Coordinates of C-alpha atoms in Angstrom, one line a residue:
Chain A
X636 CA 0.0 0.0 0.0
X637 CA 1.1 3.5 -0.6
X638 CA 0.8 6.7 1.4
X639 CA 0.6 7.1 5.2
X640 CA -1.0 4.2 6.9
X641 CA -4.1 4.9 8.9
X642 CA -2.6 3.7 12.1
X643 CA 1.0 2.7 12.7
X644 CA 2.4 1.2 15.9
X645 CA 6.2 1.1 16.3
X646 CA 8.0 -0.7 19.0
X647 CA 5.2 -0.2 21.5
X648 CA 6.0 -1.3 25.0
X649 CA 3.3 -1.6 27.7
X650 CA 4.4 -1.6 31.3
X651 CA 2.7 -3.3 34.2
X652 CA 3.4 -1.8 37.5
X653 CA 3.0 -4.5 40.1
X654 CA 3.8 -2.3 43.0
X655 CA 7.4 -3.1 43.4
X656 CA 8.6 -3.1 39.8
X657 CA 7.6 -2.5 36.3
X658 CA 7.4 -5.4 33.9
X659 CA 6.7 -5.3 30.2
X660 CA 3.3 -6.8 29.6
X661 CA 3.9 -6.2 25.9
X662 CA 7.0 -5.1 24.0
X663 CA 8.4 -4.6 20.6
X664 CA 4.8 -4.5 19.2
X665 CA 4.8 -3.0 15.7
X666 CA 2.2 -3.2 13.0
X667 CA 0.4 -0.9 10.6
X668 CA -3.1 -0.8 9.3
X669 CA -3.9 0.9 6.1
X670 CA -7.1 2.8 5.3
X671 CA -10.0 0.3 4.9
X672 CA -7.8 -2.7 5.7
X673 CA -8.8 -5.6 7.9
X674 CA -6.1 -6.6 10.3
X675 CA -6.3 -9.4 12.9
X676 CA -4.5 -9.8 16.2
X677 CA -4.6 -13.4 17.5
X678 CA -3.3 -14.9 20.7
X679 CA -4.2 -16.6 23.9
X680 CA -5.7 -14.9 26.9
X681 CA -3.1 -12.6 28.6
X682 CA -0.8 -12.4 25.6
X683 CA -1.3 -8.7 25.4
X684 CA -3.7 -8.3 22.5
X685 CA -6.4 -6.4 24.4
X686 CA -4.1 -4.1 26.2
X687 CA -2.5 -3.2 22.8
X688 CA -6.0 -2.2 21.7
X689 CA -6.5 -0.1 24.8
X690 CA -3.2 1.6 24.2
X691 CA -4.3 2.5 20.7
X692 CA -7.4 4.4 22.1
X693 CA -5.4 5.9 25.0
X694 CA -7.3 4.0 27.7
X695 CA -4.6 2.2 29.6
X696 CA -5.2 2.7 33.2
X697 CA -3.0 2.1 36.2
X698 CA -1.3 -0.4 36.7
X699 CA -0.8 -0.4 32.9
X700 CA 0.9 2.4 31.1
X701 CA 2.7 3.0 27.8
X702 CA 6.4 2.4 28.5
X703 CA 7.8 3.4 25.1
X704 CA 7.3 3.4 21.4
X705 CA 5.1 5.4 19.0
X706 CA 1.5 5.2 17.9
X707 CA 0.7 7.2 14.8
X708 CA -2.8 7.9 13.6
X709 CA -2.8 9.4 10.1
X710 CA 0.9 10.1 10.6
X711 CA 0.3 12.0 13.8
X712 CA 1.6 10.7 17.1
X713 CA -1.3 10.2 19.4
X714 CA 0.2 8.5 22.5
X715 CA 0.9 11.8 24.2
X716 CA -2.2 13.7 23.2
X717 CA -4.1 15.4 26.0
X718 CA -7.1 13.6 27.5
X719 CA -9.5 16.0 25.7
X720 CA -7.9 15.5 22.3
X721 CA -7.9 11.7 22.7
X722 CA -11.5 11.8 23.6
X723 CA -12.2 13.6 20.3
X724 CA -10.6 10.6 18.5
X725 CA -12.5 8.0 20.5
X726 CA -15.9 7.1 19.2
X727 CA -15.5 9.6 16.4
X728 CA -12.4 8.4 14.5
X729 CA -11.6 5.3 16.4
X730 CA -14.4 3.2 17.7
X731 CA -14.4 -0.1 19.6
X732 CA -16.9 -2.9 20.3
X733 CA -16.5 -5.4 23.0
X734 CA -17.0 -9.1 23.8
X735 CA -19.9 -8.7 26.1
X736 CA -23.0 -7.2 24.3
X737 CA -24.9 -8.1 27.5
X738 CA -23.1 -5.5 29.6
X739 CA -21.8 -3.0 27.1
X740 CA -25.2 -1.2 26.9
X741 CA -26.6 1.0 29.6
X742 CA -29.5 -1.0 31.0
X743 CA -31.6 2.0 32.0
X744 CA -31.5 3.8 28.6
X745 CA -33.4 3.0 25.4
X746 CA -31.0 1.7 22.7
X747 CA -32.1 4.5 20.3
X748 CA -31.0 7.1 22.8
X749 CA -27.6 5.4 23.2
X750 CA -27.1 5.5 19.5
X751 CA -28.4 9.1 19.2
X752 CA -26.1 10.2 22.0
X753 CA -23.1 9.6 19.7
X754 CA -24.4 12.1 17.1
X755 CA -25.0 14.6 19.8
X756 CA -21.6 14.1 21.4
X757 CA -19.4 14.0 18.3
X758 CA -21.4 15.6 15.5
X759 CA -23.1 18.4 17.4
X760 CA -26.6 17.3 16.2
X761 CA -29.7 18.3 18.1
X762 CA -31.5 15.5 19.9
X763 CA -34.3 15.5 17.3
X764 CA -32.0 15.0 14.4
X765 CA -30.0 12.5 16.4
X766 CA -33.0 10.4 17.1
X767 CA -33.8 10.3 13.4
X768 CA -30.2 9.3 12.6
X769 CA -30.4 6.6 15.3
X770 CA -33.3 5.0 13.4
X771 CA -31.3 5.0 10.2
X772 CA -28.3 3.6 12.1
X773 CA -30.3 0.8 13.5
X774 CA -31.8 0.1 10.1
X775 CA -28.2 -0.1 8.7
X776 CA -27.3 -2.9 11.0
X777 CA -30.4 -4.8 9.8
X778 CA -32.5 -4.6 12.9
X779 CA -36.1 -5.2 11.8
X780 CA -38.6 -2.4 12.5
X781 CA -36.0 0.1 13.7
X782 CA -38.5 2.9 14.4
X783 CA -40.0 0.6 17.1
X784 CA -36.8 -0.9 18.3
X785 CA -35.2 2.4 19.2
X786 CA -37.5 2.6 22.1
X787 CA -36.5 -0.8 23.4
X788 CA -34.3 -1.3 26.4
X789 CA -31.2 -3.5 26.2
X790 CA -32.9 -6.3 28.2
X791 CA -35.6 -6.6 25.6
X792 CA -33.1 -7.5 22.9
X793 CA -31.3 -10.8 22.2
X794 CA -27.5 -11.1 22.4
X795 CA -27.2 -10.8 18.6
X796 CA -29.5 -7.8 18.5
X797 CA -27.5 -6.1 21.2
X798 CA -24.2 -6.7 19.4
X799 CA -25.9 -5.2 16.3
X800 CA -26.8 -2.1 18.4
X801 CA -23.2 -1.9 19.6
X802 CA -22.0 -2.0 16.0
X803 CA -24.5 0.7 15.2
X804 CA -23.2 2.8 18.0
X805 CA -19.6 2.2 17.1
X806 CA -20.1 3.0 13.5
X807 CA -22.5 5.9 14.1
X808 CA -20.0 8.6 13.5
X809 CA -18.3 6.9 10.6
X810 CA -15.0 6.1 12.3
X811 CA -11.9 5.4 10.3
X812 CA -10.9 2.5 12.5
X813 CA -13.1 -0.1 14.2
X814 CA -11.5 -2.1 16.9
X815 CA -13.4 -5.3 17.6
X816 CA -12.3 -7.1 20.8
X817 CA -13.6 -10.6 20.6
X818 CA -16.8 -9.3 19.1
X819 CA -18.5 -12.7 18.8
X820 CA -17.1 -14.8 21.6
X821 CA -20.2 -14.5 23.7
X822 CA -22.6 -15.3 20.9
X823 CA -24.0 -18.5 19.4
X824 CA -22.1 -19.8 16.4
X825 CA -24.9 -19.0 13.9
X826 CA -25.4 -15.5 15.3
X827 CA -21.6 -15.1 15.2
X828 CA -21.5 -15.7 11.5
X829 CA -24.3 -13.1 10.9
X830 CA -22.5 -10.5 13.0
X831 CA -19.2 -11.1 11.4
X832 CA -20.8 -10.8 7.9
X833 CA -22.6 -7.6 9.0
X834 CA -19.4 -6.1 10.3
X835 CA -17.5 -7.0 7.2
X836 CA -20.1 -5.6 4.9
X837 CA -20.6 -2.4 6.8
X838 CA -16.8 -1.7 7.1
X839 CA -16.3 -2.5 3.4
X840 CA -19.1 -0.2 2.4
X841 CA -17.8 2.7 4.5
X842 CA -14.1 2.1 4.0
X843 CA -13.6 1.6 7.7
X844 CA -10.4 -0.2 8.7
X845 CA -10.9 -3.0 11.2
X846 CA -8.6 -4.3 13.9
X847 CA -10.0 -7.6 15.0
X848 CA -8.8 -9.1 18.2
X849 CA -9.6 -12.7 18.9
X850 CA -8.2 -16.0 20.2
X851 CA -9.9 -17.7 17.3
X852 CA -7.3 -17.9 14.5
X853 CA -9.8 -19.4 12.1
X854 CA -12.3 -16.6 12.5
X855 CA -9.7 -13.9 12.2
X856 CA -8.0 -15.4 9.2
X857 CA -11.4 -15.7 7.6
X858 CA -12.2 -12.0 8.1
X859 CA -8.9 -10.3 7.9
X860 CA -6.5 -9.7 5.1
X861 CA -3.4 -9.8 7.4
X862 CA -3.0 -11.5 10.7
X863 CA -0.5 -11.0 13.5
X864 CA 0.0 -13.7 16.1
X865 CA 0.9 -12.6 19.6
X866 CA 2.6 -14.7 22.2
X867 CA 3.6 -13.5 25.7
X868 CA 3.5 -9.8 24.9
X869 CA 5.3 -10.1 21.5
X870 CA 4.1 -10.4 18.0
X871 CA 5.7 -13.6 16.8
X872 CA 4.5 -13.7 13.3
X873 CA 2.7 -11.4 10.9
X874 CA 1.4 -12.8 7.6
X875 CA -1.3 -12.6 5.0
X876 CA -4.1 -14.7 6.3
X877 CA -4.0 -17.3 3.6
X878 CA -0.2 -17.8 4.1
X879 CA -0.6 -18.3 7.8
X880 CA -2.6 -21.4 7.3
X881 CA -0.6 -22.7 4.3
X882 CA 2.8 -22.2 5.7
X883 CA 3.0 -21.1 9.3
X884 CA 6.5 -20.1 10.0
X885 CA 6.8 -19.6 13.8
X886 CA 6.6 -22.8 15.9
X887 CA 3.8 -21.3 18.0
X888 CA 1.8 -20.5 14.9
X889 CA 2.5 -24.0 13.6
X890 CA 1.2 -25.3 16.9
X891 CA -2.0 -23.2 16.6
X892 CA -2.7 -24.2 13.1
X893 CA -2.1 -27.9 13.9
X894 CA -4.4 -27.7 16.9
X895 CA -7.4 -26.5 14.8
X896 CA -9.9 -29.2 14.4
X897 CA -10.6 -29.8 10.6
X898 CA -13.7 -31.1 9.0
X899 CA -13.0 -34.5 7.4
X900 CA -9.7 -35.0 9.2
X901 CA -10.9 -38.1 10.8
X902 CA -11.9 -39.7 7.5
X903 CA -8.5 -38.8 6.0
X904 CA -6.2 -39.5 8.9
X905 CA -8.2 -41.9 11.0
X906 CA -9.3 -41.3 14.6
X907 CA -6.5 -39.3 16.3
X908 CA -6.1 -37.0 19.2
X909 CA -6.3 -33.3 18.4
X910 CA -2.8 -31.7 18.5
X911 CA -2.0 -29.5 21.4
X912 CA 0.8 -27.2 22.4
X913 CA 2.5 -28.6 25.5
X914 CA 2.9 -26.4 28.5
X915 CA 1.2 -23.2 29.5
X916 CA 1.7 -19.5 28.8
X917 CA 4.3 -18.0 31.2
X918 CA 3.1 -15.4 33.7
X919 CA 3.9 -11.8 32.8
X920 CA 6.2 -11.4 35.8
X921 CA 8.1 -14.6 34.9
X922 CA 8.8 -14.5 31.2
X923 CA 11.7 -16.8 30.2
X924 CA 14.9 -15.3 28.8
X925 CA 15.6 -15.4 25.1
X926 CA 12.7 -16.4 23.0
X927 CA 9.6 -16.5 25.2
X928 CA 8.3 -19.6 23.5
X929 CA 11.4 -21.6 24.1
X930 CA 10.2 -23.7 27.1
X931 CA 7.3 -25.0 24.9
X932 CA 9.1 -25.2 21.6
X933 CA 10.2 -28.5 20.2
X934 CA 12.9 -26.8 18.0
X935 CA 14.4 -24.8 20.8
X936 CA 18.2 -24.7 20.9
X937 CA 20.7 -22.9 23.2
X938 CA 20.5 -19.6 21.3
X939 CA 16.7 -19.6 21.9
X940 CA 17.2 -19.7 25.7
X941 CA 19.7 -16.8 25.8
X942 CA 18.9 -14.4 23.0
X943 CA 15.6 -12.9 22.0
X944 CA 15.0 -13.2 18.3
X945 CA 14.5 -10.1 16.2
X946 CA 11.7 -9.9 13.6
X947 CA 12.9 -11.2 10.2
X948 CA 11.1 -10.6 6.9
X949 CA 10.0 -13.7 5.1
X950 CA 10.6 -14.4 1.5
X951 CA 6.9 -15.0 0.9
X952 CA 6.0 -11.7 2.6
X953 CA 5.3 -11.2 6.3
X954 CA 7.5 -11.1 9.4
X955 CA 8.5 -13.7 11.9
X956 CA 10.3 -13.6 15.2
X957 CA 12.2 -16.9 15.4
X958 CA 15.9 -18.0 15.2
X959 CA 15.0 -21.1 13.3
X960 CA 12.3 -20.0 10.9
X961 CA 11.9 -21.8 7.7
Chain B
X302 CA -46.1 -6.3 39.9
X303 CA -47.7 -7.1 43.2
X304 CA -48.5 -4.0 45.3
X305 CA -47.0 -4.3 48.8
X306 CA -48.8 -3.2 51.9
X307 CA -46.0 -1.0 53.2
X308 CA -45.8 0.8 49.8
X309 CA -49.5 1.4 49.7
X310 CA -49.9 2.5 53.3
X311 CA -46.8 4.6 53.2
X312 CA -47.8 6.2 49.9
X313 CA -51.3 7.0 51.2
X314 CA -50.0 8.5 54.4
X315 CA -47.4 10.7 52.6
X316 CA -49.9 11.7 49.9
X317 CA -52.4 12.6 52.6
X318 CA -49.8 14.8 54.4
X319 CA -49.0 16.5 51.1
X320 CA -52.7 16.9 50.3
X321 CA -53.4 18.4 53.7
X322 CA -50.4 20.8 53.3
X323 CA -51.4 21.9 49.9
X324 CA -55.1 22.4 50.7
X325 CA -54.6 23.9 54.1
X326 CA -56.5 27.2 53.5
X327 CA -59.6 25.2 52.4
X328 CA -59.3 22.5 55.0
X329 CA -58.7 24.6 58.0
X330 CA -61.7 25.9 60.0
X331 CA -60.1 29.0 61.2
X332 CA -57.0 31.1 60.7
X333 CA -54.3 29.3 62.6
X334 CA -52.7 32.5 63.9
X335 CA -55.2 35.3 64.0
X336 CA -58.3 33.5 65.3
X337 CA -57.4 33.5 68.9
X338 CA -60.4 33.9 71.3
X339 CA -59.9 33.5 75.0
X340 CA -63.6 32.7 75.3
X341 CA -62.8 29.3 73.8
X342 CA -59.5 28.6 75.6
X343 CA -58.6 25.0 76.2
X344 CA -61.7 23.4 74.9
X345 CA -61.4 19.6 74.6
X346 CA -62.0 18.0 71.3
X347 CA -65.6 18.2 70.2
X348 CA -67.7 18.5 67.0
X349 CA -67.0 22.2 66.9
X350 CA -63.3 21.9 67.8
X351 CA -62.2 18.6 66.2
X352 CA -58.8 18.6 67.9
X353 CA -59.7 21.0 70.8
X354 CA -58.3 24.5 71.3
X355 CA -55.2 25.8 73.0
X356 CA -54.8 28.3 75.9
X357 CA -55.4 31.2 73.6
X358 CA -58.5 29.6 72.0
X359 CA -56.9 28.8 68.7
X360 CA -58.2 25.8 66.8
X361 CA -55.7 22.9 67.1
X362 CA -57.1 21.2 64.0
X363 CA -56.4 24.3 61.9
X364 CA -53.0 24.7 63.3
X365 CA -52.1 21.0 62.7
X366 CA -53.3 21.4 59.1
X367 CA -51.1 24.5 58.5
X368 CA -48.3 22.9 60.4
X369 CA -48.1 20.2 57.7
X370 CA -46.8 22.9 55.3
X371 CA -43.8 23.7 57.4
X372 CA -43.0 20.0 58.2
X373 CA -43.3 18.9 54.6
X374 CA -41.5 21.9 53.1
X375 CA -38.6 21.3 55.5
X376 CA -38.7 17.5 55.0
X377 CA -38.7 17.6 51.2
X378 CA -36.5 20.6 50.5
X379 CA -33.8 19.9 53.0
X380 CA -33.6 16.3 51.9
X381 CA -33.4 17.4 48.3
X382 CA -30.4 19.6 49.3
X383 CA -28.9 16.6 51.1
X384 CA -29.4 14.3 48.1
X385 CA -27.8 16.7 45.7
X386 CA -24.8 17.3 47.9
X387 CA -24.5 13.6 48.8
X388 CA -24.8 12.4 45.2
X389 CA -22.5 15.0 43.8
X390 CA -19.8 14.3 46.3
X391 CA -20.2 10.5 46.5
X392 CA -20.6 9.9 42.7
X393 CA -17.6 12.0 41.8
X394 CA -15.5 10.5 44.6
X395 CA -16.4 6.9 43.6
X396 CA -15.8 7.6 39.9
X397 CA -12.6 9.6 40.1
X398 CA -11.1 8.0 43.2
X399 CA -7.6 9.3 44.1
X400 CA -7.1 12.4 46.3
X401 CA -10.7 13.6 45.7
X402 CA -12.0 10.3 47.1
X403 CA -9.8 10.7 50.2
X404 CA -11.1 14.3 50.7
X405 CA -14.7 13.3 50.4
X406 CA -14.2 10.3 52.6
X407 CA -12.7 12.3 55.3
X408 CA -15.5 14.9 55.1
X409 CA -18.1 12.1 55.3
X410 CA -16.4 10.6 58.3
X411 CA -16.4 13.9 60.0
X412 CA -20.1 14.4 59.2
X413 CA -20.9 10.9 60.5
X414 CA -19.0 11.5 63.7
X415 CA -20.9 14.6 64.6
X416 CA -24.5 14.0 65.6
X417 CA -26.4 15.7 62.8
X418 CA -29.0 17.3 65.1
X419 CA -26.2 18.9 67.2
X420 CA -24.5 20.1 64.0
X421 CA -27.8 21.5 62.8
X422 CA -28.3 23.2 66.2
X423 CA -24.9 24.9 65.8
X424 CA -25.7 26.2 62.3
X425 CA -29.1 27.4 63.6
X426 CA -27.3 29.2 66.4
X427 CA -25.3 31.1 63.8
X428 CA -28.0 31.7 61.3
X429 CA -30.8 32.5 63.8
X430 CA -34.2 30.8 63.9
X431 CA -36.6 30.8 60.9
X432 CA -37.7 28.6 58.0
X433 CA -34.7 29.4 55.7
X434 CA -32.1 28.7 58.2
X435 CA -33.9 25.5 59.1
X436 CA -33.7 24.4 55.5
X437 CA -30.0 25.3 55.3
X438 CA -29.2 23.7 58.6
X439 CA -30.9 20.4 57.9
X440 CA -29.9 20.4 54.3
X441 CA -26.2 20.6 55.1
X442 CA -26.1 18.1 57.9
X443 CA -27.6 14.9 56.6
X444 CA -25.9 14.0 53.3
X445 CA -23.4 11.5 54.6
X446 CA -25.5 8.4 54.1
X447 CA -26.5 9.4 50.6
X448 CA -22.8 10.2 49.9
X449 CA -21.7 6.8 51.1
X450 CA -24.3 5.0 49.0
X451 CA -23.6 7.1 45.9
X452 CA -19.9 6.4 46.3
X453 CA -20.3 2.7 46.7
X454 CA -22.6 2.5 43.7
X455 CA -20.2 4.5 41.6
X456 CA -17.3 2.3 42.6
X457 CA -19.1 -0.8 41.5
X458 CA -20.7 0.7 38.4
X459 CA -17.6 2.2 37.0
X460 CA -16.2 -1.2 36.1
X461 CA -19.4 -2.1 34.3
X462 CA -19.1 -2.8 30.6
X463 CA -21.3 0.0 29.5
X464 CA -19.3 2.6 31.5
X465 CA -16.1 1.4 29.9
X466 CA -17.9 1.3 26.5
X467 CA -18.9 4.9 27.1
X468 CA -15.3 5.9 27.8
X469 CA -14.2 4.1 24.7
X470 CA -16.8 6.0 22.7
X471 CA -15.4 9.3 23.8
X472 CA -17.8 10.3 26.5
X473 CA -16.5 12.9 28.9
X474 CA -16.3 12.3 32.7
X475 CA -19.3 14.5 33.5
X476 CA -21.4 12.9 30.7
X477 CA -20.5 9.4 31.9
X478 CA -21.5 10.3 35.5
X479 CA -24.8 11.8 34.5
X480 CA -25.9 9.5 31.7
X481 CA -24.3 6.2 32.7
X482 CA -23.8 6.1 36.5
X483 CA -26.6 8.3 38.0
X484 CA -29.6 6.6 36.4
X485 CA -28.2 3.2 37.5
X486 CA -27.9 4.2 41.1
X487 CA -31.1 6.2 41.4
X488 CA -33.0 3.3 43.2
X489 CA -31.0 3.3 46.4
X490 CA -30.7 7.1 46.3
X491 CA -34.5 7.5 46.2
X492 CA -34.9 5.0 49.0
X493 CA -32.5 6.7 51.3
X494 CA -33.9 10.1 50.3
X495 CA -37.4 9.0 51.3
X496 CA -36.2 7.7 54.6
X497 CA -34.1 10.9 55.1
X498 CA -37.3 13.0 54.5
X499 CA -38.8 11.2 57.5
X500 CA -35.9 12.0 59.7
X501 CA -35.8 15.6 58.4
X502 CA -39.5 16.0 59.5
X503 CA -38.4 14.7 63.0
X504 CA -35.4 17.0 63.1
X505 CA -37.6 20.0 62.2
X506 CA -39.9 19.0 65.0
X507 CA -37.0 18.7 67.4
X508 CA -35.5 22.1 66.4
X509 CA -38.9 23.8 66.5
X510 CA -39.5 22.2 69.9
X511 CA -36.3 23.8 71.1
X512 CA -37.6 27.1 69.8
X513 CA -35.1 27.2 66.8
X514 CA -37.6 26.5 64.0
X515 CA -40.4 28.5 62.7
X516 CA -41.1 31.5 64.8
X517 CA -44.3 31.5 66.9
X518 CA -47.1 32.3 66.6
X519 CA -46.9 30.6 63.2
X520 CA -47.6 26.8 63.7
X521 CA -45.3 24.0 63.1
X522 CA -45.8 20.6 64.7
X523 CA -42.6 20.8 66.7
X524 CA -43.3 24.2 68.1
X525 CA -46.9 23.2 68.9
X526 CA -45.6 20.3 71.0
X527 CA -43.2 22.7 72.6
X528 CA -46.0 25.1 73.6
X529 CA -48.2 22.2 74.7
X530 CA -45.6 20.9 77.1
X531 CA -46.8 22.6 80.2
X532 CA -50.4 21.7 79.7
X533 CA -49.8 18.0 79.0
X534 CA -51.7 16.9 82.1
X535 CA -54.6 19.5 81.9
X536 CA -55.0 19.6 78.1
X537 CA -53.4 16.5 76.6
X538 CA -55.0 17.1 73.2
X539 CA -52.6 20.0 72.6
X540 CA -49.7 17.4 72.4
X541 CA -51.5 14.4 71.1
X542 CA -52.6 15.8 67.7
X543 CA -49.4 17.4 66.5
X544 CA -47.6 14.4 67.9
X545 CA -49.9 12.1 66.0
X546 CA -49.3 14.2 62.8
X547 CA -45.5 13.8 63.1
X548 CA -45.9 10.1 63.9
X549 CA -48.1 9.4 60.9
X550 CA -46.0 11.4 58.4
X551 CA -42.7 9.9 59.5
X552 CA -44.3 6.4 59.6
X553 CA -45.7 7.0 56.1
X554 CA -42.3 8.1 54.8
X555 CA -40.5 5.1 56.4
X556 CA -43.0 2.6 55.0
X557 CA -42.8 4.3 51.6
X558 CA -39.0 4.1 51.7
X559 CA -39.1 0.4 52.7
X560 CA -41.6 -0.3 49.9
X561 CA -39.5 1.5 47.3
X562 CA -36.5 -0.4 48.4
X563 CA -38.3 -3.7 47.8
X564 CA -39.1 -2.6 44.3
X565 CA -35.9 -0.8 43.4
X566 CA -33.3 -2.9 45.1
X567 CA -31.6 -4.8 42.3
X568 CA -31.1 -7.9 44.4
X569 CA -34.7 -8.2 45.4
X570 CA -35.7 -7.5 41.8
X571 CA -33.5 -10.3 40.5
X572 CA -35.0 -12.6 43.1
X573 CA -38.4 -12.0 41.8
X574 CA -37.8 -12.3 38.1

């Protein structure tokens, strides 16, 4: 892609202050998302993917803080902006939806009002105009009978409907970047597919870039053009989403891909145990020296235990952080 | 929703008190201040004098009816002041935390340590007696419970998903507090406010009894009790009826508060559904 990327993260480090010392909960995180692009961030719980998203929108709170690195939005550094300037970006230019559509809506306020509030807050509309726009916004996320639904309270809606409302709120002001943090984890599989499809269509229509965060490699690769895999606070591999399944390069990614259940695998390979990655994710306060994956890695050698690998570009395109990558 | 006895009885008693206060000029038989007539002094209750008369021949029924105005004005307005102060301090302290929380906590502890009636007495001593100073004194001394509850609610609500979502969507602090936190904590605040109104009515009676409330000869229930003190053996009706009025109003407010708590308390609500 040419030109300035929409958002560019360079060597971001996020510190965790555990009272006595500061440890890096994430470090060396670099990626860029172009305008209208879909980018996925995949990793296990606690690998640092959600706090990376929070850092992007300036919402890290004690004990977490940005320890270094640069975040650029349209070429402008935003990590040191004042609270008021960051607030102008949030919701307006960068929006976010969460995992829990059950709790992310205010239970005592009709959903239409919650959508309308975005127009009042960021676009300076009057409440009357905003209410009208809220009906349109609700219609755009394919909620049936939107002019009646705007008066409903969140508890009157199903989980899928609520997530649609959340998407309507998030996209209300036409943001340039939508961060979706596990947007469908709490939903049924069938509803999940509908919501993903809806998000993909709306973002494509409006040219909204998406940063999708999930533990579900299959889902992310399906939705996103490029995928980064995070492990223990570092991005270990960044690839086009087709490549990451075809030829995963980092041993962790290889493990992830191998551990995905495949339809028809039993017919082809016979009844076999699903592959797993041995061991557990190390605690933030107790990351191993060298490559952080080395205690669980089958290919680990001495250098992996002493020196942290740098990111290397791959011939086929993409980046990997491993001493022994193919 | 099933109507509860305490809610109905409390509501009726409180509504009755408000009704009496509002319609006092039409309900009263005589002017509570001017219609003194020594010819009718200390009449016991009868068909003519429903609640009897006092030593100056004033109709106790009419004075009790007018007294409702003072008691309710003080009860409602002073509790409103308390609620506003308590919610503003508690909500902001719970949401922002930090040094502001420490300041508000210290202030609340001080307020809780001083008996509020004594504090109100001190304020009255500075401001002098009268309805306005009564409102100020009672309005400034009884916000600590509201503050505690608002703070506790804000602490638990601020980690709710929708509050975080609002932050992510670019809401300012004030907007979050007003649109996200306040409506969700209104239940307990209303309950404590209703109960507080009852205690404000009692405090008004106490301060008026001590001669610091509404100036005689204008009637308030507390000052009527105070004046009736010396005749309690010879003319008990002078104390019984204003006392009964206080009792019924406070009882009504407490029952109403209890009933509202049953409806609004999120825990009892989840138990029912």
